[in-house]
Short mmCIF file of C-alpha atoms in Angstrom, two decimals:
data_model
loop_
_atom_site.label_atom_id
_atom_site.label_comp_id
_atom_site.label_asym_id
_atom_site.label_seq_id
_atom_site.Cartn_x
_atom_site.Cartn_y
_atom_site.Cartn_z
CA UNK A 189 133.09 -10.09 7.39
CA UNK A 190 135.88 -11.01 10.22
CA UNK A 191 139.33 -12.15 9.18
CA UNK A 192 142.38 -12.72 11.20
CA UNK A 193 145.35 -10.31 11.04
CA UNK A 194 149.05 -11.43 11.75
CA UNK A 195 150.97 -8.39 13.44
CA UNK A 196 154.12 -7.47 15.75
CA UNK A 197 154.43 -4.91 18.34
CA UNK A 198 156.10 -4.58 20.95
CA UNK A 199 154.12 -4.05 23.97
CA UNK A 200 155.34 -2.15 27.25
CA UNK A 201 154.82 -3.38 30.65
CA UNK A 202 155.20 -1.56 33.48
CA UNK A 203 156.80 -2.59 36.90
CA UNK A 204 153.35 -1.82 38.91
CA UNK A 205 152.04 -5.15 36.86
CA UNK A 206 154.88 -7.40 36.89
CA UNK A 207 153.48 -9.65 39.49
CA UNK A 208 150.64 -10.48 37.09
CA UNK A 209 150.91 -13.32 34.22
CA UNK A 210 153.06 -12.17 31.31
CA UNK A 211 150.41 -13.25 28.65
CA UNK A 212 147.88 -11.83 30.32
CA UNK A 213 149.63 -8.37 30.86
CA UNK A 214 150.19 -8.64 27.34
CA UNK A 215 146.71 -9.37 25.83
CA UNK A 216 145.48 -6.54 27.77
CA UNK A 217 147.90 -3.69 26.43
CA UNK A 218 147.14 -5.25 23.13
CA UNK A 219 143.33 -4.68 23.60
CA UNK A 220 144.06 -1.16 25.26
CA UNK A 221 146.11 -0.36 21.78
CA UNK A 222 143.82 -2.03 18.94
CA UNK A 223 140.69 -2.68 20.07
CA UNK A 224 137.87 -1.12 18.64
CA UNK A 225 140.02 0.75 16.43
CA UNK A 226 140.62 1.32 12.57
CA UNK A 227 144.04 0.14 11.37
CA UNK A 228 144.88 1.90 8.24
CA UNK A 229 144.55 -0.54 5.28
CA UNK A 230 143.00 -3.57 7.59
CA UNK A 231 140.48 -2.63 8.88
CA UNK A 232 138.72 -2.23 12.71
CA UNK A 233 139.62 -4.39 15.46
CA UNK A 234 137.81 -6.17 17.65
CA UNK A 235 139.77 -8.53 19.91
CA UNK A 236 143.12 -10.23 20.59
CA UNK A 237 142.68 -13.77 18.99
CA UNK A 238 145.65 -15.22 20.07
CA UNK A 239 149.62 -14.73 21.01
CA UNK A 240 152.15 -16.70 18.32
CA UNK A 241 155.20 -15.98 19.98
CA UNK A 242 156.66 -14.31 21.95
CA UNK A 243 160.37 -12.90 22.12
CA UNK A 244 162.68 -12.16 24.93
CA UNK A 245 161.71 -9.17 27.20
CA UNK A 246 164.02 -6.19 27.96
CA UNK A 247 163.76 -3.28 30.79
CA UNK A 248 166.17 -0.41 28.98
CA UNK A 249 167.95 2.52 30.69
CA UNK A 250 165.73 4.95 32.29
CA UNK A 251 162.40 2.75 31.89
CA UNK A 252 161.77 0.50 34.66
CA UNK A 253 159.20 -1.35 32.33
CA UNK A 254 159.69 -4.24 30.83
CA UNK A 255 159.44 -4.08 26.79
CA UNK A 256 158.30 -7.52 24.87
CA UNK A 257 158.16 -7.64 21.01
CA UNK A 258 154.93 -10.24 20.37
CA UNK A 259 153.46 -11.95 17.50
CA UNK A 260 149.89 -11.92 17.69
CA UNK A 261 146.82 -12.65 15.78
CA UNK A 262 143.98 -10.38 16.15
CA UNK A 263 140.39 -10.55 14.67
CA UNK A 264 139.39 -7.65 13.03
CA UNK A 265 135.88 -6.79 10.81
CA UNK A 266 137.48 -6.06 7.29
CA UNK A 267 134.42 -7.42 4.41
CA UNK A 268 135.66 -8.81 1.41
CA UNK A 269 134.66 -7.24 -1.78
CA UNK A 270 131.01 -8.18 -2.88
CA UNK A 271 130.44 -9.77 0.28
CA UNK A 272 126.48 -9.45 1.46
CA UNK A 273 125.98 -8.21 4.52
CA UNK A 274 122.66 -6.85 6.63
CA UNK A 275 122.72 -3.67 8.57
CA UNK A 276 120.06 -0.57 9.41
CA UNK A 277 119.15 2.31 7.55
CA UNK A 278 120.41 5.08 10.12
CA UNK A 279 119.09 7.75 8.30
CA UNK A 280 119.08 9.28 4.31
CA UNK A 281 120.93 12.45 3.13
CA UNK A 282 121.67 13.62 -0.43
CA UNK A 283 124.61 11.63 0.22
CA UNK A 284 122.75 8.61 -0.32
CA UNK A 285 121.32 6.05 2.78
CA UNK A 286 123.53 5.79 6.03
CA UNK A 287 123.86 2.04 7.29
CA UNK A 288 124.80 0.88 10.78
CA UNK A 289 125.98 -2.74 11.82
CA UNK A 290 126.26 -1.07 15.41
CA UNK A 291 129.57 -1.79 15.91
CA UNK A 292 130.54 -0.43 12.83
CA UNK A 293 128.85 2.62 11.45
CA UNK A 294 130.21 4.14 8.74
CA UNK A 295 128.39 2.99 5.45
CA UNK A 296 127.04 4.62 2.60
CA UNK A 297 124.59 3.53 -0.43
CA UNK A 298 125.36 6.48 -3.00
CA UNK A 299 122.22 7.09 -4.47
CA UNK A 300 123.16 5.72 -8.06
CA UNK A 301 123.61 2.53 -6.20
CA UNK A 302 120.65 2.19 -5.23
CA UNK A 303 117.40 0.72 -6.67
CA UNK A 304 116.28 2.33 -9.75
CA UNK A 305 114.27 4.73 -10.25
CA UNK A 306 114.78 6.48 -7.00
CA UNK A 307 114.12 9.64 -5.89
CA UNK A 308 115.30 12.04 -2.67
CA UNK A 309 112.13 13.25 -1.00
CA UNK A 310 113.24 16.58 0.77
CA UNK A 311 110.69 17.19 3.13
CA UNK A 312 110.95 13.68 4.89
CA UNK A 313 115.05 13.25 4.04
CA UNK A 314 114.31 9.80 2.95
CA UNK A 315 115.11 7.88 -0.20
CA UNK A 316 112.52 5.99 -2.29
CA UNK A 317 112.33 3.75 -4.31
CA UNK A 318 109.61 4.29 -6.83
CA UNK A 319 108.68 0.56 -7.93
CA UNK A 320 106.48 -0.19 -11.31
CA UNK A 321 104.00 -2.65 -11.66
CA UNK A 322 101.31 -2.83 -13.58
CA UNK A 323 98.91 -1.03 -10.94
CA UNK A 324 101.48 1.83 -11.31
CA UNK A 325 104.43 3.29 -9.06
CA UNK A 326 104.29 2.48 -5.20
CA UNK A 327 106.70 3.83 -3.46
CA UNK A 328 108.96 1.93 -1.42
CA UNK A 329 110.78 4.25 1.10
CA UNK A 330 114.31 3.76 3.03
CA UNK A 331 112.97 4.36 6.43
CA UNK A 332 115.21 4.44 9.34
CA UNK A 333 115.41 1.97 11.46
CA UNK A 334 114.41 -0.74 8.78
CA UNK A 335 116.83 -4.05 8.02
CA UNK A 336 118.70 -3.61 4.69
CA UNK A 337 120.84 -6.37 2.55
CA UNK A 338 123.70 -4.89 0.47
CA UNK A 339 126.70 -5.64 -1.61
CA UNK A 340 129.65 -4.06 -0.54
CA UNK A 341 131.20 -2.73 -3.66
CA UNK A 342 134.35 -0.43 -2.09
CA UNK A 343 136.07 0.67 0.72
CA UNK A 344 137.89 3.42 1.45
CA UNK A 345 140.99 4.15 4.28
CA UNK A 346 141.98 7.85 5.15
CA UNK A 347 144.84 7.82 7.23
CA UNK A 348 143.34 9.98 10.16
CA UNK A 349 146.78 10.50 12.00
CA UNK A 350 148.05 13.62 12.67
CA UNK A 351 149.75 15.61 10.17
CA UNK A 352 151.43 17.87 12.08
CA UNK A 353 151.45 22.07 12.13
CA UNK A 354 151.49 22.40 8.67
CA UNK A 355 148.77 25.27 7.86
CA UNK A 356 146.95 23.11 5.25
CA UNK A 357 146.33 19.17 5.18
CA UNK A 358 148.35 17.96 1.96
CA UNK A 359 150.06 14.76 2.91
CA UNK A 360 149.35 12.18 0.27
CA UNK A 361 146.71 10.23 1.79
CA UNK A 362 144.88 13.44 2.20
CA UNK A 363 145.88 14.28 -1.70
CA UNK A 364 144.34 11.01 -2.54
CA UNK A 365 140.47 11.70 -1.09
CA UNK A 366 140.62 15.47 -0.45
CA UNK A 367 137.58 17.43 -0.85
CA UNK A 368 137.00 19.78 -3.58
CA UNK A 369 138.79 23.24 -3.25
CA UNK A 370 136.81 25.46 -1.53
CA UNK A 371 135.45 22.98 1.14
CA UNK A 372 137.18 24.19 3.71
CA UNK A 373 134.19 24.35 6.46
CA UNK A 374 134.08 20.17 5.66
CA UNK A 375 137.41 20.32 7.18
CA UNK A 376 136.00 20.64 10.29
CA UNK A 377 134.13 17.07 10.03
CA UNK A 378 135.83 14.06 11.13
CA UNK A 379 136.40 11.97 8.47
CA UNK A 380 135.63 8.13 8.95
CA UNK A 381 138.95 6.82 8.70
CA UNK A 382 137.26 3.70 6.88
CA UNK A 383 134.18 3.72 4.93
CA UNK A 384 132.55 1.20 3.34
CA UNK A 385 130.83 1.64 0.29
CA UNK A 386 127.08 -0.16 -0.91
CA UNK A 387 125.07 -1.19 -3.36
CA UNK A 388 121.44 -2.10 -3.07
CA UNK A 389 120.68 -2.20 -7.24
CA UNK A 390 119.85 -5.75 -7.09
CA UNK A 391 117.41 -8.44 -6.90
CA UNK A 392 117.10 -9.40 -3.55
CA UNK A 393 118.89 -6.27 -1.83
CA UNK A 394 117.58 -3.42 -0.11
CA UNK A 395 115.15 -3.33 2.60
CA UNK A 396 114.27 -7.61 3.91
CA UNK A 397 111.01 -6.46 3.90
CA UNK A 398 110.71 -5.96 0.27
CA UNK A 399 111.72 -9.32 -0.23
CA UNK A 400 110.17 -11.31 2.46
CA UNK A 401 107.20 -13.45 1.04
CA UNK B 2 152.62 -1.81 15.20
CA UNK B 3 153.48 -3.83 12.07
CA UNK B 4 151.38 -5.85 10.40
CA UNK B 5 152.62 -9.05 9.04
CA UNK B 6 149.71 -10.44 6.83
CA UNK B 7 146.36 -8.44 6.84
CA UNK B 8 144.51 -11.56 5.47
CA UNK B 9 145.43 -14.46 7.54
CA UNK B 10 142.32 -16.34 7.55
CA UNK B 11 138.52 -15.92 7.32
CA UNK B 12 136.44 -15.80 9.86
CA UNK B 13 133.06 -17.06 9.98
CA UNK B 14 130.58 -15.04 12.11
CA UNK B 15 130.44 -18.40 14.28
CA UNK B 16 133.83 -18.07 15.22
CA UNK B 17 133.95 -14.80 16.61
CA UNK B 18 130.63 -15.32 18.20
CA UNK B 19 132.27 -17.80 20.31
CA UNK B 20 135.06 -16.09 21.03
CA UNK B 21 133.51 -12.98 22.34
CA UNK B 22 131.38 -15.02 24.58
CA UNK B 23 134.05 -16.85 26.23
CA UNK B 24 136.04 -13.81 26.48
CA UNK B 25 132.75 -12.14 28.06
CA UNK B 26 132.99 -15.27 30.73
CA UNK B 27 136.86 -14.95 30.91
CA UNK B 28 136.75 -11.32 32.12
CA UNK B 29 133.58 -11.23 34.10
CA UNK B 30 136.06 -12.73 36.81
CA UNK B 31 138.52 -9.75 36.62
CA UNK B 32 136.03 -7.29 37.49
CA UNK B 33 138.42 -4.39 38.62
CA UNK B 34 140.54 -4.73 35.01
CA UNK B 35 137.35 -4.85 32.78
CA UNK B 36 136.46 -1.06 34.13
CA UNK B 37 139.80 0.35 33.76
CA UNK B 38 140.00 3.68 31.51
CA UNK B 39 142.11 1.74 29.06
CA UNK B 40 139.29 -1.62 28.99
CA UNK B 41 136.56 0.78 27.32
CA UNK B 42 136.82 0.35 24.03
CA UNK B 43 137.34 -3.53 24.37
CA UNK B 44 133.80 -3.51 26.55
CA UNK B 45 132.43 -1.25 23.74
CA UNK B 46 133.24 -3.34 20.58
CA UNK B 47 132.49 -6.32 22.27
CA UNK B 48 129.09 -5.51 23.31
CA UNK B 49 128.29 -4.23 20.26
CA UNK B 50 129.73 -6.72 18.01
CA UNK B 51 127.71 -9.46 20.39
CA UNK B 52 124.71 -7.38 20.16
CA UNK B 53 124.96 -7.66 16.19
CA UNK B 54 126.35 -11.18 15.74
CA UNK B 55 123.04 -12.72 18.28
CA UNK B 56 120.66 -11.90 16.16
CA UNK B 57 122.37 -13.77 13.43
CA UNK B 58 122.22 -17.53 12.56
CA UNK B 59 125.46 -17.90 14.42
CA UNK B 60 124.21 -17.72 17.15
CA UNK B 61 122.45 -20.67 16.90
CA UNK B 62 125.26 -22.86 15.31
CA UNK B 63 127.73 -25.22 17.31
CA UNK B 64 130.96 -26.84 16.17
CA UNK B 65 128.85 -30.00 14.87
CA UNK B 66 126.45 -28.04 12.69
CA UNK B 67 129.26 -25.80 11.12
CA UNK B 68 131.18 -29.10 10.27
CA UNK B 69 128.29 -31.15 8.90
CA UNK B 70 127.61 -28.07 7.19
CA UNK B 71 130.81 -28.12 5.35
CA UNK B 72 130.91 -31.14 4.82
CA UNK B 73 127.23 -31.18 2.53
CA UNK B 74 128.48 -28.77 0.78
CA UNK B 75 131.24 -30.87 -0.48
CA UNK B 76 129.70 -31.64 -3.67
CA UNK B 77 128.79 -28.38 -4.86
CA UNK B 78 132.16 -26.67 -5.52
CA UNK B 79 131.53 -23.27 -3.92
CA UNK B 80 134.63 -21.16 -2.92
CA UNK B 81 135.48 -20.51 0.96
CA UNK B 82 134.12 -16.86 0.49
CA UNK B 83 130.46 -18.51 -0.99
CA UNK B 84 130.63 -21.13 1.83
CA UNK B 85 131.51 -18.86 4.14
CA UNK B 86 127.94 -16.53 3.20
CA UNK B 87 125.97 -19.60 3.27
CA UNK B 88 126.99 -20.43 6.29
CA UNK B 89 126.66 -16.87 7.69
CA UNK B 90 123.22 -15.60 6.20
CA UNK B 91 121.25 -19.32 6.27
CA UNK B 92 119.96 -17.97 2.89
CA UNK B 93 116.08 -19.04 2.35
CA UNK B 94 115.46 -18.27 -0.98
CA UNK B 95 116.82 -18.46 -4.46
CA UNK B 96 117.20 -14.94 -4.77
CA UNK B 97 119.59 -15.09 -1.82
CA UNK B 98 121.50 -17.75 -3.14
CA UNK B 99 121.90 -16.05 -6.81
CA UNK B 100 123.68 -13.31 -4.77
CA UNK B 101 126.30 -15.10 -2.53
CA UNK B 102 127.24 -17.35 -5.10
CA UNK B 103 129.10 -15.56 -8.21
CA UNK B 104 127.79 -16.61 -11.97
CA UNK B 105 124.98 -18.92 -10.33
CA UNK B 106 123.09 -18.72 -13.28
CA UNK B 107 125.94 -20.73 -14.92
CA UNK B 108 127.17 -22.77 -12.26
CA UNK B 109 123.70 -24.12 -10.49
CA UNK B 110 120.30 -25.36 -12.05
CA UNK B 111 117.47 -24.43 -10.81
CA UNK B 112 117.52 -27.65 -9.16
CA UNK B 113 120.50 -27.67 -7.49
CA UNK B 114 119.50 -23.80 -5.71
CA UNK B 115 116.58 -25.51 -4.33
CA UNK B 116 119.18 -28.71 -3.15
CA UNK B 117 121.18 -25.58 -1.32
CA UNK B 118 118.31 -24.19 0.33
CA UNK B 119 117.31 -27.38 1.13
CA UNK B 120 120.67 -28.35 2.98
CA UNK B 121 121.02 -24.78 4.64
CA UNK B 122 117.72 -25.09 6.07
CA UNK B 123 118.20 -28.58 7.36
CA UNK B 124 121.80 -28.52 8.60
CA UNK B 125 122.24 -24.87 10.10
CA UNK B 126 119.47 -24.33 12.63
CA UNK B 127 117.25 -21.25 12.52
CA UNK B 128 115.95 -18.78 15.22
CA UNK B 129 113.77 -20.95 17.36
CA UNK B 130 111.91 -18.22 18.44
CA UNK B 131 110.60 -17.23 14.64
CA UNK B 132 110.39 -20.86 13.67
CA UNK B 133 107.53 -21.45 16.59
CA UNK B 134 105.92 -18.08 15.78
CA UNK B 135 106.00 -18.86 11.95
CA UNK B 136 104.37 -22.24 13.07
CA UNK B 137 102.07 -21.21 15.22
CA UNK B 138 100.15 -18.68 12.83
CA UNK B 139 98.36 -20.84 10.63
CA UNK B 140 97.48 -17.58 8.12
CA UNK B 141 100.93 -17.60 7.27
CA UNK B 142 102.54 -19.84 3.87
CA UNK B 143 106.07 -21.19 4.79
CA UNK B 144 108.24 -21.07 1.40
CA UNK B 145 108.42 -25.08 1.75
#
């Protein structure tokens, strides 16, 4: 689920930390900038791996800092498609089932993914999954909280930067996913700038405990 | 920033299991710069990505066991992204198995699933902790 990114930047330094190590100046504004964040198109990052090279550093007029362009690999939690991975159910919505991994949050099991036959029970807010055998239906619900296997079948990147005072969103990332017309309150919800999309319609996938003999 | 190649390498979970933990020891020495307003997300995805990574087999693996690891699997001609999810999940049963590795049905006997399990179990250790509560119970059936 972790692969390594090559990237360039160039990184800023000011005067106040000249007296420290170059590298390690370096590896921290690098951290300050990525980590923990979603790079359009990669994918969220989680730590500097390592510096590959780096290039002369200049102080320019009316900047004391020093600026350094660097060449660094950084390790960053992007899952390749149809990988497996195990998370928890965070909760159920019409939506589908909400996973976590912790550090990453944002996944969703649409509910046609899911195991078949299944059905949304509105008073608890909690998928099932109503199971035949030849004693009749049990069914199996998606309880928060529980351990869940999945496929991950797609992923999807909104660019999240800002679009600037134009009275309505209609940049062409936001063309690409925008809501239906009329869904202006969602507007107001922050949109995971990368989602990962599930599937659970499987043997073996779902909850571990279904599976566990 | 500019990104040069967004798919360098793989990583397994091993890998950045031990990296976070030596980076953990690295900065527990510069305690002033780890609580700096900028070093809060770093401390954030870190713990968190720890957190999630211990209670997977990685955190039980070593250099030696990932390489003897690879190394049995030799024979089998599974692709780094199938290796790579064997070595990750420590897969116990077939039905595990069927799902990491694409077109199993055509590519492994039924045999030769039970040879993988075999291996995984052997080579990559397991949670020590559920292995001596698993033994200790004698109600319960172990899939061996």
């Amino acid at each position: 689920m972790f692969v390594l990114v090559e990237m360039v930047d160039t990184v800023r330094i000011p005067p106040w930390s000249f007296h420290r190590q170059l590298n390690d100046a370096i590896a921290e504004e690098l951290n300050k900038k990525l980590a923990n964040k979603v790079v359009y198109n990669v994918g969220l990052c989680i730590c500097l791996y390592d510096i590959t090279k780096l290039e002369d550093s200049y102080i320019f007029p009316g900047d004391g800092a020093s600026h350094t362009k660097v060449h660094f690999r950084y390790v960053v939690f992007h899952p390749f498609l149809d990988e497996i991975l195990v998370g928890k159910i965070k909760g159920c919505s019409a939506e589908g089932v909400h996973v976590s991994l912790g550090f990453f949050d944002d996944i969703i099991i649409p509910p046609e993914s899911l195991q078949q036959p299944t059905k949304f029970d509105e008073a608890e807010q909690v998928w099932m999954w109503e199971y035949e055998t030849d004693e009749g239906a049990h069914d199996l619900y998606m309880d928060q909280g529980e351990e869940i296997r999945f496929r991950v079948v797609d992923e999807v990147f909104i660019d999240t930067s800002p679009s600037g005072p134009s009275a309505k969103k209609e940049g062409p990332s936001a063309a690409a996913t925008a809501p239906p017309a009329g869904a202006e309150d969602s507007a107001q919800q922050k949109e995971a700038p990368y989602t990962l999309i599930g599937s659970v319609s499987e043997p073996g996938l779902g909850l571990l405990s279904w599976w566990n003999s | 920033s500019e990104v040069r190649d967004a798919n360098a390498a793989m990583l397994s979970n091993y890998e950045v299991y031990q990296l976070l933990t030596d980076l953990k020891e690295k900065r527990k020495e510069m305690v002033k710069n780890k609580h700096s307003t900028g070093q809060q997300n770093l401390n954030t995805i870190m713990y968190e990505t720890l957190k999630y990574l211990s209670k997977t087999p990685c955190a039980h693996q070593n250099p030696d066991t990932v390489k003897k690891f690879l190394t049995s699997m030799l024979p089998h001609k599974l692709t780094k992204a199938e290796k790579l999810q064997l070595l990750n999940h420590r897969p116990q049963t077939a039905v595990e198995i069927q799902l990491m590795v694409e077109e199993s049905e055509e590519r492994l006997t039924e045999e030769q699933i039970d040879e993988l399990i075999q291996k995984v179990t052997d080579v990559l250790p397991g949670d020590p902790q559920k292995e001596a509560d698993a033994s200790a119970d004698p109600e319960m059936e172990t899939d061996q």
